[in-house]
Amino acid sequence: MAGKLILVGTPIGNMGDISPRAIQALEGADIIAAEDTRHTGQLLQSLGIKKPMLAYHEHNRAQAGARLMELLHEGSTVALCTDAGMPGISDPGEELVAACAQQGVEVTAIPGPSAFVMGLVLSGLPCGRFAFEGFLPTQGAQLRERLDSLKGERRTLVLYEAPHRVVQTLERLLEAWGDRMAACARELTKLHEEVLRMPLSGLLAHFKAQPPRGEMVLIVAGAPQPAAATRQDIRRELSLALEGGQRLKEAAGEVARRLGVPAREVYRLGLEMKQEQREE
Ligand code: SAM
């Protein structure tokens, strides 16, 4: 019988956040796959747990992933831990889950903290709809392309960034998206936890004056809603469409779609305009 893969969420800085179920899962596993065996080794040591470990990270995931699948097919229970937080969020894990799903191996998770959720809820920005983008590309052209594609995104944007890159990233965000409201959540759950809530330009000035340290999540307000079209905007667009030879019904439909207003309202304005023309 095939074994089971368990993604085990671990603390993002404060050991007090390890859950009793996470401890149980680690104790019950036959083998613990870890992104960094030294880091997870320390966690296991502090919990008094001794288990065989296998390194599973970005650079050996094909090989180590194949070995883990073999073990799972042989009936082992494998617990997967990454350096911090939930495995699979901006760290290895998703490929192993996909392989299990494809090969009919059971997968479950012991939920734990994730830095982006904590950063988002502390940001003071809307949390109801958000887009988690993880780490942005580091190459100039790819970064520009990604920032352009996200420019119109209305949902709150959540990013991971390394401290040595944050000043440059804030400069790029400011350039590409304008000076939106933002937050930087640093060292979450640790002694020097800090949440800075200010526009992108403020964060940039802050980190230029005070070199950034520690792990961080950047949260940026989504694109502002475009201003609602005024009667004047609708009339202008409609005149252009009618001058181009379109019939009122067609023109009203097209203008309504373009300006995001009800077609009925545009049609009514069109009739008013025609009436005015007749009276002139
Ligand atoms: N799987 C992890 C999770 O669920 O949060 C994320 C792993 S990703 C490789 C590491 C990034 O998460 C860091 O570069 C940082 O952006 C963010 N991060 C992790 N711990 C954090 C903390 N305590 N405070 C703020 N950000 C943190």
PDB file of C-alpha atoms and ligand atoms in Angstrom:
ATOM      1  CA  MET A   1       0.000   0.000   0.000  1.00  0.00           C
ATOM      2  CA  ALA A   2       1.290   3.471  -0.879  1.00  0.00           C
ATOM      3  CA  GLY A   3       2.348   5.706   1.979  1.00  0.00           C
ATOM      4  CA  LYS A   4       1.401   9.303   2.601  1.00  0.00           C
ATOM      5  CA  LEU A   5       2.990  12.707   2.072  1.00  0.00           C
ATOM      6  CA  ILE A   6       2.355  15.247   4.832  1.00  0.00           C
ATOM      7  CA  LEU A   7       3.260  18.904   4.267  1.00  0.00           C
ATOM      8  CA  VAL A   8       4.096  20.197   7.719  1.00  0.00           C
ATOM      9  CA  GLY A   9       3.810  23.929   8.375  1.00  0.00           C
ATOM     10  CA  THR A  10       6.568  25.125  10.731  1.00  0.00           C
ATOM     11  CA  PRO A  11       7.159  28.475  12.501  1.00  0.00           C
ATOM     12  CA  ILE A  12       8.336  31.521  10.537  1.00  0.00           C
ATOM     13  CA  GLY A  13      10.417  32.726  13.459  1.00  0.00           C
ATOM     14  CA  ASN A  14       8.785  31.928  16.766  1.00  0.00           C
ATOM     15  CA  MET A  15       9.061  28.355  18.001  1.00  0.00           C
ATOM     16  CA  GLY A  16       5.886  28.829  20.009  1.00  0.00           C
ATOM     17  CA  ASP A  17       3.968  28.620  16.723  1.00  0.00           C
ATOM     18  CA  ILE A  18       4.679  24.925  16.173  1.00  0.00           C
ATOM     19  CA  SER A  19       1.359  23.144  16.547  1.00  0.00           C
ATOM     20  CA  PRO A  20       0.714  19.950  18.521  1.00  0.00           C
ATOM     21  CA  ARG A  21      -0.450  18.320  15.270  1.00  0.00           C
ATOM     22  CA  ALA A  22       2.792  19.326  13.499  1.00  0.00           C
ATOM     23  CA  ILE A  23       4.784  17.691  16.323  1.00  0.00           C
ATOM     24  CA  GLN A  24       2.613  14.572  16.095  1.00  0.00           C
ATOM     25  CA  ALA A  25       3.114  14.376  12.315  1.00  0.00           C
ATOM     26  CA  LEU A  26       6.896  14.749  12.645  1.00  0.00           C
ATOM     27  CA  GLU A  27       6.965  12.083  15.360  1.00  0.00           C
ATOM     28  CA  GLY A  28       4.869   9.739  13.259  1.00  0.00           C
ATOM     29  CA  ALA A  29       6.768  10.127   9.980  1.00  0.00           C
ATOM     30  CA  ASP A  30       9.138   7.445   8.693  1.00  0.00           C
ATOM     31  CA  ILE A  31      11.275  10.051   7.013  1.00  0.00           C
ATOM     32  CA  ILE A  32      11.448  13.837   7.067  1.00  0.00           C
ATOM     33  CA  ALA A  33      12.202  15.613   3.804  1.00  0.00           C
ATOM     34  CA  ALA A  34      13.673  19.040   4.491  1.00  0.00           C
ATOM     35  CA  GLU A  35      14.697  22.023   2.407  1.00  0.00           C
ATOM     36  CA  ASP A  36      17.666  22.513   4.729  1.00  0.00           C
ATOM     37  CA  THR A  37      18.436  19.468   6.866  1.00  0.00           C
ATOM     38  CA  ARG A  38      20.535  21.559   9.278  1.00  0.00           C
ATOM     39  CA  HIS A  39      17.729  24.046   9.872  1.00  0.00           C
ATOM     40  CA  THR A  40      15.011  21.390  10.251  1.00  0.00           C
ATOM     41  CA  GLY A  41      17.506  19.287  12.256  1.00  0.00           C
ATOM     42  CA  GLN A  42      17.642  22.075  14.844  1.00  0.00           C
ATOM     43  CA  LEU A  43      13.849  22.198  14.988  1.00  0.00           C
ATOM     44  CA  LEU A  44      13.670  18.423  15.479  1.00  0.00           C
ATOM     45  CA  GLN A  45      16.372  18.557  18.125  1.00  0.00           C
ATOM     46  CA  SER A  46      14.498  21.232  20.051  1.00  0.00           C
ATOM     47  CA  LEU A  47      11.427  18.979  19.933  1.00  0.00           C
ATOM     48  CA  GLY A  48      13.412  15.894  20.938  1.00  0.00           C
ATOM     49  CA  ILE A  49      12.532  14.108  17.684  1.00  0.00           C
ATOM     50  CA  LYS A  50      15.058  11.837  15.941  1.00  0.00           C
ATOM     51  CA  LYS A  51      14.186  10.734  12.396  1.00  0.00           C
ATOM     52  CA  PRO A  52      16.002   9.947   9.173  1.00  0.00           C
ATOM     53  CA  MET A  53      16.114  13.034   6.995  1.00  0.00           C
ATOM     54  CA  LEU A  54      16.456  13.591   3.263  1.00  0.00           C
ATOM     55  CA  ALA A  55      17.406  16.916   1.686  1.00  0.00           C
ATOM     56  CA  TYR A  56      14.819  18.124  -0.824  1.00  0.00           C
ATOM     57  CA  HIS A  57      15.517  21.569  -2.244  1.00  0.00           C
ATOM     58  CA  GLU A  58      15.540  23.746  -5.347  1.00  0.00           C
ATOM     59  CA  HIS A  59      18.790  22.241  -6.665  1.00  0.00           C
ATOM     60  CA  ASN A  60      18.153  18.505  -6.175  1.00  0.00           C
ATOM     61  CA  ARG A  61      14.393  18.348  -6.489  1.00  0.00           C
ATOM     62  CA  ALA A  62      14.333  16.045  -9.564  1.00  0.00           C
ATOM     63  CA  GLN A  63      16.579  13.423  -7.992  1.00  0.00           C
ATOM     64  CA  ALA A  64      15.400  13.762  -4.409  1.00  0.00           C
ATOM     65  CA  GLY A  65      11.775  14.026  -5.590  1.00  0.00           C
ATOM     66  CA  ALA A  66      12.116  10.700  -7.465  1.00  0.00           C
ATOM     67  CA  ARG A  67      13.605   9.054  -4.343  1.00  0.00           C
ATOM     68  CA  LEU A  68      10.781  10.405  -2.172  1.00  0.00           C
ATOM     69  CA  MET A  69       8.195   9.072  -4.633  1.00  0.00           C
ATOM     70  CA  GLU A  70       9.876   5.640  -4.433  1.00  0.00           C
ATOM     71  CA  LEU A  71       9.682   5.723  -0.648  1.00  0.00           C
ATOM     72  CA  LEU A  72       6.032   6.778  -0.784  1.00  0.00           C
ATOM     73  CA  HIS A  73       5.217   3.932  -3.194  1.00  0.00           C
ATOM     74  CA  GLU A  74       6.940   1.535  -0.806  1.00  0.00           C
ATOM     75  CA  GLY A  75       4.539   2.651   1.944  1.00  0.00           C
ATOM     76  CA  SER A  76       6.530   5.270   3.872  1.00  0.00           C
ATOM     77  CA  THR A  77       4.952   8.242   5.557  1.00  0.00           C
ATOM     78  CA  VAL A  78       6.989  11.261   4.472  1.00  0.00           C
ATOM     79  CA  ALA A  79       6.769  14.610   6.285  1.00  0.00           C
ATOM     80  CA  LEU A  80       7.931  17.572   4.205  1.00  0.00           C
ATOM     81  CA  CYS A  81       9.227  20.683   5.994  1.00  0.00           C
ATOM     82  CA  THR A  82      10.728  23.750   4.430  1.00  0.00           C
ATOM     83  CA  ASP A  83      12.880  26.349   6.170  1.00  0.00           C
ATOM     84  CA  ALA A  84       9.879  28.234   7.447  1.00  0.00           C
ATOM     85  CA  GLY A  85       6.144  28.424   7.001  1.00  0.00           C
ATOM     86  CA  MET A  86       4.017  26.331   4.679  1.00  0.00           C
ATOM     87  CA  PRO A  87       5.858  24.061   2.256  1.00  0.00           C
ATOM     88  CA  GLY A  88       4.841  24.898  -1.287  1.00  0.00           C
ATOM     89  CA  ILE A  89       4.624  28.676  -0.790  1.00  0.00           C
ATOM     90  CA  SER A  90       7.654  30.082  -2.638  1.00  0.00           C
ATOM     91  CA  ASP A  91       9.674  27.003  -1.747  1.00  0.00           C
ATOM     92  CA  PRO A  92       9.856  23.363  -2.900  1.00  0.00           C
ATOM     93  CA  GLY A  93       6.774  21.295  -2.306  1.00  0.00           C
ATOM     94  CA  GLU A  94       4.352  21.913  -5.158  1.00  0.00           C
ATOM     95  CA  GLU A  95       6.113  19.499  -7.527  1.00  0.00           C
ATOM     96  CA  LEU A  96       6.020  16.713  -4.986  1.00  0.00           C
ATOM     97  CA  VAL A  97       2.319  17.302  -4.374  1.00  0.00           C
ATOM     98  CA  ALA A  98       1.688  17.268  -8.145  1.00  0.00           C
ATOM     99  CA  ALA A  99       3.623  13.986  -8.497  1.00  0.00           C
ATOM    100  CA  CYS A 100       1.589  12.426  -5.656  1.00  0.00           C
ATOM    101  CA  ALA A 101      -1.658  13.645  -7.222  1.00  0.00           C
ATOM    102  CA  GLN A 102      -0.661  12.146 -10.587  1.00  0.00           C
ATOM    103  CA  GLN A 103       0.507   8.859  -9.122  1.00  0.00           C
ATOM    104  CA  GLY A 104      -2.387   8.371  -6.720  1.00  0.00           C
ATOM    105  CA  VAL A 105      -0.403   8.878  -3.512  1.00  0.00           C
ATOM    106  CA  GLU A 106      -2.312  10.411  -0.599  1.00  0.00           C
ATOM    107  CA  VAL A 107      -1.245  13.919   0.431  1.00  0.00           C
ATOM    108  CA  THR A 108      -2.327  15.950   3.406  1.00  0.00           C
ATOM    109  CA  ALA A 109      -1.058  19.032   5.236  1.00  0.00           C
ATOM    110  CA  ILE A 110      -0.703  20.215   8.788  1.00  0.00           C
ATOM    111  CA  PRO A 111      -1.435  23.913   8.341  1.00  0.00           C
ATOM    112  CA  GLY A 112       0.974  26.366   9.898  1.00  0.00           C
ATOM    113  CA  PRO A 113       1.999  30.011   9.621  1.00  0.00           C
ATOM    114  CA  SER A 114       2.802  31.606   6.303  1.00  0.00           C
ATOM    115  CA  ALA A 115       4.606  34.946   6.151  1.00  0.00           C
ATOM    116  CA  PHE A 116       2.448  36.381   3.363  1.00  0.00           C
ATOM    117  CA  VAL A 117      -0.830  35.798   5.219  1.00  0.00           C
ATOM    118  CA  MET A 118       0.484  37.463   8.361  1.00  0.00           C
ATOM    119  CA  GLY A 119       1.974  40.371   6.378  1.00  0.00           C
ATOM    120  CA  LEU A 120      -1.269  40.896   4.473  1.00  0.00           C
ATOM    121  CA  VAL A 121      -3.549  40.904   7.510  1.00  0.00           C
ATOM    122  CA  LEU A 122      -1.283  43.370   9.346  1.00  0.00           C
ATOM    123  CA  SER A 123      -0.876  45.702   6.348  1.00  0.00           C
ATOM    124  CA  GLY A 124      -4.061  47.700   6.831  1.00  0.00           C
ATOM    125  CA  LEU A 125      -4.779  47.240   3.109  1.00  0.00           C
ATOM    126  CA  PRO A 126      -7.830  45.366   1.773  1.00  0.00           C
ATOM    127  CA  CYS A 127      -7.478  41.624   2.443  1.00  0.00           C
ATOM    128  CA  GLY A 128     -10.730  40.403   0.872  1.00  0.00           C
ATOM    129  CA  ARG A 129      -9.180  40.072  -2.566  1.00  0.00           C
ATOM    130  CA  PHE A 130      -5.432  39.843  -3.005  1.00  0.00           C
ATOM    131  CA  ALA A 131      -2.841  38.465  -5.424  1.00  0.00           C
ATOM    132  CA  PHE A 132       0.199  36.733  -3.992  1.00  0.00           C
ATOM    133  CA  GLU A 133       3.109  37.106  -6.421  1.00  0.00           C
ATOM    134  CA  GLY A 134       5.924  35.615  -4.324  1.00  0.00           C
ATOM    135  CA  PHE A 135       9.402  36.737  -5.416  1.00  0.00           C
ATOM    136  CA  LEU A 136       9.476  39.000  -8.480  1.00  0.00           C
ATOM    137  CA  PRO A 137      11.879  38.072 -11.301  1.00  0.00           C
ATOM    138  CA  THR A 138      15.359  39.486 -10.766  1.00  0.00           C
ATOM    139  CA  GLN A 139      16.213  39.991 -14.460  1.00  0.00           C
ATOM    140  CA  GLY A 140      15.480  43.510 -15.743  1.00  0.00           C
ATOM    141  CA  ALA A 141      13.393  42.605 -18.812  1.00  0.00           C
ATOM    142  CA  GLN A 142      11.359  39.911 -17.030  1.00  0.00           C
ATOM    143  CA  LEU A 143      10.794  42.212 -14.074  1.00  0.00           C
ATOM    144  CA  ARG A 144       9.527  45.034 -16.314  1.00  0.00           C
ATOM    145  CA  GLU A 145       7.210  42.632 -18.107  1.00  0.00           C
ATOM    146  CA  ARG A 146       5.816  41.286 -14.812  1.00  0.00           C
ATOM    147  CA  LEU A 147       5.301  44.781 -13.366  1.00  0.00           C
ATOM    148  CA  ASP A 148       3.562  45.922 -16.564  1.00  0.00           C
ATOM    149  CA  SER A 149       1.269  42.912 -16.509  1.00  0.00           C
ATOM    150  CA  LEU A 150       0.324  43.661 -12.878  1.00  0.00           C
ATOM    151  CA  LYS A 151      -0.135  47.405 -13.296  1.00  0.00           C
ATOM    152  CA  GLY A 152      -3.920  47.240 -13.684  1.00  0.00           C
ATOM    153  CA  GLU A 153      -4.409  44.596 -10.970  1.00  0.00           C
ATOM    154  CA  ARG A 154      -7.059  45.895  -8.564  1.00  0.00           C
ATOM    155  CA  ARG A 155      -6.434  43.360  -5.838  1.00  0.00           C
ATOM    156  CA  THR A 156      -3.908  44.041  -3.081  1.00  0.00           C
ATOM    157  CA  LEU A 157      -0.501  42.705  -4.188  1.00  0.00           C
ATOM    158  CA  VAL A 158       1.664  40.662  -1.854  1.00  0.00           C
ATOM    159  CA  LEU A 159       5.361  40.044  -2.542  1.00  0.00           C
ATOM    160  CA  TYR A 160       8.322  38.389  -0.903  1.00  0.00           C
ATOM    161  CA  GLU A 161      11.648  40.187  -1.097  1.00  0.00           C
ATOM    162  CA  ALA A 162      15.165  39.762   0.247  1.00  0.00           C
ATOM    163  CA  PRO A 163      16.506  42.701   2.286  1.00  0.00           C
ATOM    164  CA  HIS A 164      19.480  43.326  -0.028  1.00  0.00           C
ATOM    165  CA  ARG A 165      17.120  43.791  -2.990  1.00  0.00           C
ATOM    166  CA  VAL A 166      14.310  45.756  -1.409  1.00  0.00           C
ATOM    167  CA  VAL A 167      15.528  49.296  -2.206  1.00  0.00           C
ATOM    168  CA  GLN A 168      15.923  48.438  -5.883  1.00  0.00           C
ATOM    169  CA  THR A 169      12.543  46.664  -5.933  1.00  0.00           C
ATOM    170  CA  LEU A 170      10.792  49.640  -4.306  1.00  0.00           C
ATOM    171  CA  GLU A 171      12.335  51.932  -6.945  1.00  0.00           C
ATOM    172  CA  ARG A 172      10.992  49.683  -9.720  1.00  0.00           C
ATOM    173  CA  LEU A 173       7.535  49.414  -8.125  1.00  0.00           C
ATOM    174  CA  LEU A 174       7.311  53.191  -7.742  1.00  0.00           C
ATOM    175  CA  GLU A 175       8.382  53.693 -11.357  1.00  0.00           C
ATOM    176  CA  ALA A 176       5.950  51.100 -12.731  1.00  0.00           C
ATOM    177  CA  TRP A 177       2.867  51.561 -10.540  1.00  0.00           C
ATOM    178  CA  GLY A 178       3.129  55.086  -9.148  1.00  0.00           C
ATOM    179  CA  ASP A 179       3.157  56.069  -5.492  1.00  0.00           C
ATOM    180  CA  ARG A 180       0.583  53.673  -4.066  1.00  0.00           C
ATOM    181  CA  MET A 181      -0.085  52.962  -0.415  1.00  0.00           C
ATOM    182  CA  ALA A 182       2.001  50.032   0.788  1.00  0.00           C
ATOM    183  CA  ALA A 183       3.338  48.192   3.811  1.00  0.00           C
ATOM    184  CA  CYS A 184       6.463  46.292   4.688  1.00  0.00           C
ATOM    185  CA  ALA A 185       6.097  43.562   7.307  1.00  0.00           C
ATOM    186  CA  ARG A 186       9.515  42.597   8.710  1.00  0.00           C
ATOM    187  CA  GLU A 187      10.748  39.887  11.021  1.00  0.00           C
ATOM    188  CA  LEU A 188       7.249  38.591  11.664  1.00  0.00           C
ATOM    189  CA  THR A 189       6.774  36.659  14.917  1.00  0.00           C
ATOM    190  CA  LYS A 190      10.371  37.536  15.909  1.00  0.00           C
ATOM    191  CA  LEU A 191      11.807  39.917  18.501  1.00  0.00           C
ATOM    192  CA  HIS A 192      12.134  42.830  16.064  1.00  0.00           C
ATOM    193  CA  GLU A 193       8.794  42.400  14.312  1.00  0.00           C
ATOM    194  CA  GLU A 194       7.830  45.648  12.584  1.00  0.00           C
ATOM    195  CA  VAL A 195       5.108  46.739  10.171  1.00  0.00           C
ATOM    196  CA  LEU A 196       5.712  49.976   8.260  1.00  0.00           C
ATOM    197  CA  ARG A 197       2.575  51.343   6.612  1.00  0.00           C
ATOM    198  CA  MET A 198       3.282  54.155   4.146  1.00  0.00           C
ATOM    199  CA  PRO A 199       3.321  54.952   0.413  1.00  0.00           C
ATOM    200  CA  LEU A 200       5.989  53.269  -1.724  1.00  0.00           C
ATOM    201  CA  SER A 201       8.011  56.525  -1.759  1.00  0.00           C
ATOM    202  CA  GLY A 202       7.988  56.566   2.066  1.00  0.00           C
ATOM    203  CA  LEU A 203       9.212  52.977   2.296  1.00  0.00           C
ATOM    204  CA  LEU A 204      11.929  53.777  -0.208  1.00  0.00           C
ATOM    205  CA  ALA A 205      13.094  56.838   1.744  1.00  0.00           C
ATOM    206  CA  HIS A 206      12.961  54.834   4.996  1.00  0.00           C
ATOM    207  CA  PHE A 207      15.116  51.991   3.683  1.00  0.00           C
ATOM    208  CA  LYS A 208      17.558  54.368   2.017  1.00  0.00           C
ATOM    209  CA  ALA A 209      18.100  56.033   5.391  1.00  0.00           C
ATOM    210  CA  GLN A 210      17.992  52.827   7.422  1.00  0.00           C
ATOM    211  CA  PRO A 211      19.439  49.785   5.662  1.00  0.00           C
ATOM    212  CA  PRO A 212      16.827  47.018   5.550  1.00  0.00           C
ATOM    213  CA  ARG A 213      17.423  43.934   7.664  1.00  0.00           C
ATOM    214  CA  GLY A 214      15.671  40.633   8.179  1.00  0.00           C
ATOM    215  CA  GLU A 215      13.000  38.800   6.271  1.00  0.00           C
ATOM    216  CA  MET A 216      10.189  40.832   4.799  1.00  0.00           C
ATOM    217  CA  VAL A 217       6.873  40.846   2.994  1.00  0.00           C
ATOM    218  CA  LEU A 218       5.850  43.802   0.817  1.00  0.00           C
ATOM    219  CA  ILE A 219       2.161  44.558   0.469  1.00  0.00           C
ATOM    220  CA  VAL A 220       1.032  47.108  -2.138  1.00  0.00           C
ATOM    221  CA  ALA A 221      -2.425  48.553  -2.757  1.00  0.00           C
ATOM    222  CA  GLY A 222      -4.076  47.410  -5.984  1.00  0.00           C
ATOM    223  CA  ALA A 223      -4.573  49.748  -8.938  1.00  0.00           C
ATOM    224  CA  PRO A 224      -6.998  52.573  -8.156  1.00  0.00           C
ATOM    225  CA  GLN A 225     -10.505  52.345  -9.618  1.00  0.00           C
ATOM    226  CA  PRO A 226     -10.748  54.505 -12.737  1.00  0.00           C
ATOM    227  CA  ALA A 227     -12.886  57.600 -12.137  1.00  0.00           C
ATOM    228  CA  ALA A 228     -16.520  57.004 -13.082  1.00  0.00           C
ATOM    229  CA  ALA A 229     -17.369  58.334 -16.557  1.00  0.00           C
ATOM    230  CA  THR A 230     -19.207  61.662 -16.447  1.00  0.00           C
ATOM    231  CA  ARG A 231     -22.158  62.642 -18.686  1.00  0.00           C
ATOM    232  CA  GLN A 232     -19.702  64.784 -20.603  1.00  0.00           C
ATOM    233  CA  ASP A 233     -17.368  61.790 -21.220  1.00  0.00           C
ATOM    234  CA  ILE A 234     -20.286  59.706 -22.471  1.00  0.00           C
ATOM    235  CA  ARG A 235     -21.551  62.477 -24.775  1.00  0.00           C
ATOM    236  CA  ARG A 236     -18.077  63.012 -26.223  1.00  0.00           C
ATOM    237  CA  GLU A 237     -17.526  59.306 -26.934  1.00  0.00           C
ATOM    238  CA  LEU A 238     -21.018  58.949 -28.345  1.00  0.00           C
ATOM    239  CA  SER A 239     -20.619  61.948 -30.679  1.00  0.00           C
ATOM    240  CA  LEU A 240     -17.403  60.463 -32.032  1.00  0.00           C
ATOM    241  CA  ALA A 241     -19.051  57.081 -32.622  1.00  0.00           C
ATOM    242  CA  LEU A 242     -22.108  58.665 -34.294  1.00  0.00           C
ATOM    243  CA  GLU A 243     -19.921  60.911 -36.457  1.00  0.00           C
ATOM    244  CA  GLY A 244     -18.142  57.722 -37.554  1.00  0.00           C
ATOM    245  CA  GLY A 245     -21.479  56.559 -39.008  1.00  0.00           C
ATOM    246  CA  GLN A 246     -22.609  54.075 -36.352  1.00  0.00           C
ATOM    247  CA  ARG A 247     -26.322  53.705 -35.557  1.00  0.00           C
ATOM    248  CA  LEU A 248     -27.321  54.924 -32.083  1.00  0.00           C
ATOM    249  CA  LYS A 249     -28.042  51.433 -30.702  1.00  0.00           C
ATOM    250  CA  GLU A 250     -24.690  50.046 -31.803  1.00  0.00           C
ATOM    251  CA  ALA A 251     -22.777  53.166 -30.727  1.00  0.00           C
ATOM    252  CA  ALA A 252     -24.479  53.144 -27.304  1.00  0.00           C
ATOM    253  CA  GLY A 253     -23.530  49.493 -26.770  1.00  0.00           C
ATOM    254  CA  GLU A 254     -19.934  50.059 -27.707  1.00  0.00           C
ATOM    255  CA  VAL A 255     -19.516  53.242 -25.627  1.00  0.00           C
ATOM    256  CA  ALA A 256     -21.202  51.558 -22.646  1.00  0.00           C
ATOM    257  CA  ARG A 257     -18.764  48.648 -22.797  1.00  0.00           C
ATOM    258  CA  ARG A 258     -15.773  50.946 -23.154  1.00  0.00           C
ATOM    259  CA  LEU A 259     -16.705  53.285 -20.304  1.00  0.00           C
ATOM    260  CA  GLY A 260     -18.237  50.637 -18.064  1.00  0.00           C
ATOM    261  CA  VAL A 261     -21.650  52.334 -17.800  1.00  0.00           C
ATOM    262  CA  PRO A 262     -25.140  50.916 -18.446  1.00  0.00           C
ATOM    263  CA  ALA A 263     -26.054  50.848 -22.160  1.00  0.00           C
ATOM    264  CA  ARG A 264     -29.561  52.184 -21.306  1.00  0.00           C
ATOM    265  CA  GLU A 265     -28.037  55.352 -19.867  1.00  0.00           C
ATOM    266  CA  VAL A 266     -25.866  55.904 -22.956  1.00  0.00           C
ATOM    267  CA  TYR A 267     -28.829  55.275 -25.270  1.00  0.00           C
ATOM    268  CA  ARG A 268     -30.957  57.803 -23.359  1.00  0.00           C
ATOM    269  CA  LEU A 269     -28.180  60.423 -23.628  1.00  0.00           C
ATOM    270  CA  GLY A 270     -27.953  59.648 -27.352  1.00  0.00           C
ATOM    271  CA  LEU A 271     -31.687  60.359 -27.776  1.00  0.00           C
ATOM    272  CA  GLU A 272     -31.259  63.627 -25.861  1.00  0.00           C
ATOM    273  CA  MET A 273     -28.378  64.613 -28.164  1.00  0.00           C
ATOM    274  CA  LYS A 274     -30.458  63.855 -31.261  1.00  0.00           C
ATOM    275  CA  GLN A 275     -33.352  65.920 -29.878  1.00  0.00           C
ATOM    276  CA  GLU A 276     -30.966  68.846 -29.224  1.00  0.00           C
ATOM    277  CA  GLN A 277     -29.648  68.622 -32.792  1.00  0.00           C
ATOM    278  CA  ARG A 278     -33.204  68.741 -34.192  1.00  0.00           C
ATOM    279  CA  GLU A 279     -33.969  71.855 -32.086  1.00  0.00           C
ATOM    280  CA  GLU A 280     -30.853  73.723 -33.244  1.00  0.00           C
TER     281      GLU A 280
HETATM  282  N1  SAM B   1       7.089  28.974   2.790  1.00  0.00           N
HETATM  283  C1  SAM B   1       7.305  30.241   3.432  1.00  0.00           C
HETATM  284  C2  SAM B   1       5.956  30.762   3.916  1.00  0.00           C
HETATM  285  O1  SAM B   1       4.992  30.025   3.951  1.00  0.00           O
HETATM  286  O2  SAM B   1       5.892  31.924   4.324  1.00  0.00           O
HETATM  287  C3  SAM B   1       8.028  31.218   2.549  1.00  0.00           C
HETATM  288  C4  SAM B   1       9.362  30.761   2.066  1.00  0.00           C
HETATM  289  S1  SAM B   1      10.217  31.916   1.088  1.00  0.00           S
HETATM  290  C5  SAM B   1      11.570  30.950   0.552  1.00  0.00           C
HETATM  291  C6  SAM B   1      11.013  32.934   2.254  1.00  0.00           C
HETATM  292  C7  SAM B   1      10.472  34.368   2.236  1.00  0.00           C
HETATM  293  O3  SAM B   1       9.313  34.443   3.066  1.00  0.00           O
HETATM  294  C8  SAM B   1      11.436  35.378   2.822  1.00  0.00           C
HETATM  295  O4  SAM B   1      12.372  35.820   1.849  1.00  0.00           O
HETATM  296  C9  SAM B   1      10.513  36.491   3.245  1.00  0.00           C
HETATM  297  O5  SAM B   1      10.143  37.281   2.146  1.00  0.00           O
HETATM  298  C10 SAM B   1       9.288  35.685   3.729  1.00  0.00           C
HETATM  299  N2  SAM B   1       9.385  35.429   5.175  1.00  0.00           N
HETATM  300  C11 SAM B   1       9.666  34.254   5.773  1.00  0.00           C
HETATM  301  N3  SAM B   1       9.666  34.405   7.119  1.00  0.00           N
HETATM  302  C12 SAM B   1       9.354  35.691   7.356  1.00  0.00           C
HETATM  303  C13 SAM B   1       9.202  36.480   8.538  1.00  0.00           C
HETATM  304  N4  SAM B   1       9.366  35.957   9.741  1.00  0.00           N
HETATM  305  N5  SAM B   1       8.872  37.787   8.411  1.00  0.00           N
HETATM  306  C14 SAM B   1       8.689  38.338   7.194  1.00  0.00           C
HETATM  307  N6  SAM B   1       8.833  37.648   6.048  1.00  0.00           N
HETATM  308  C15 SAM B   1       9.170  36.352   6.125  1.00  0.00           C
END
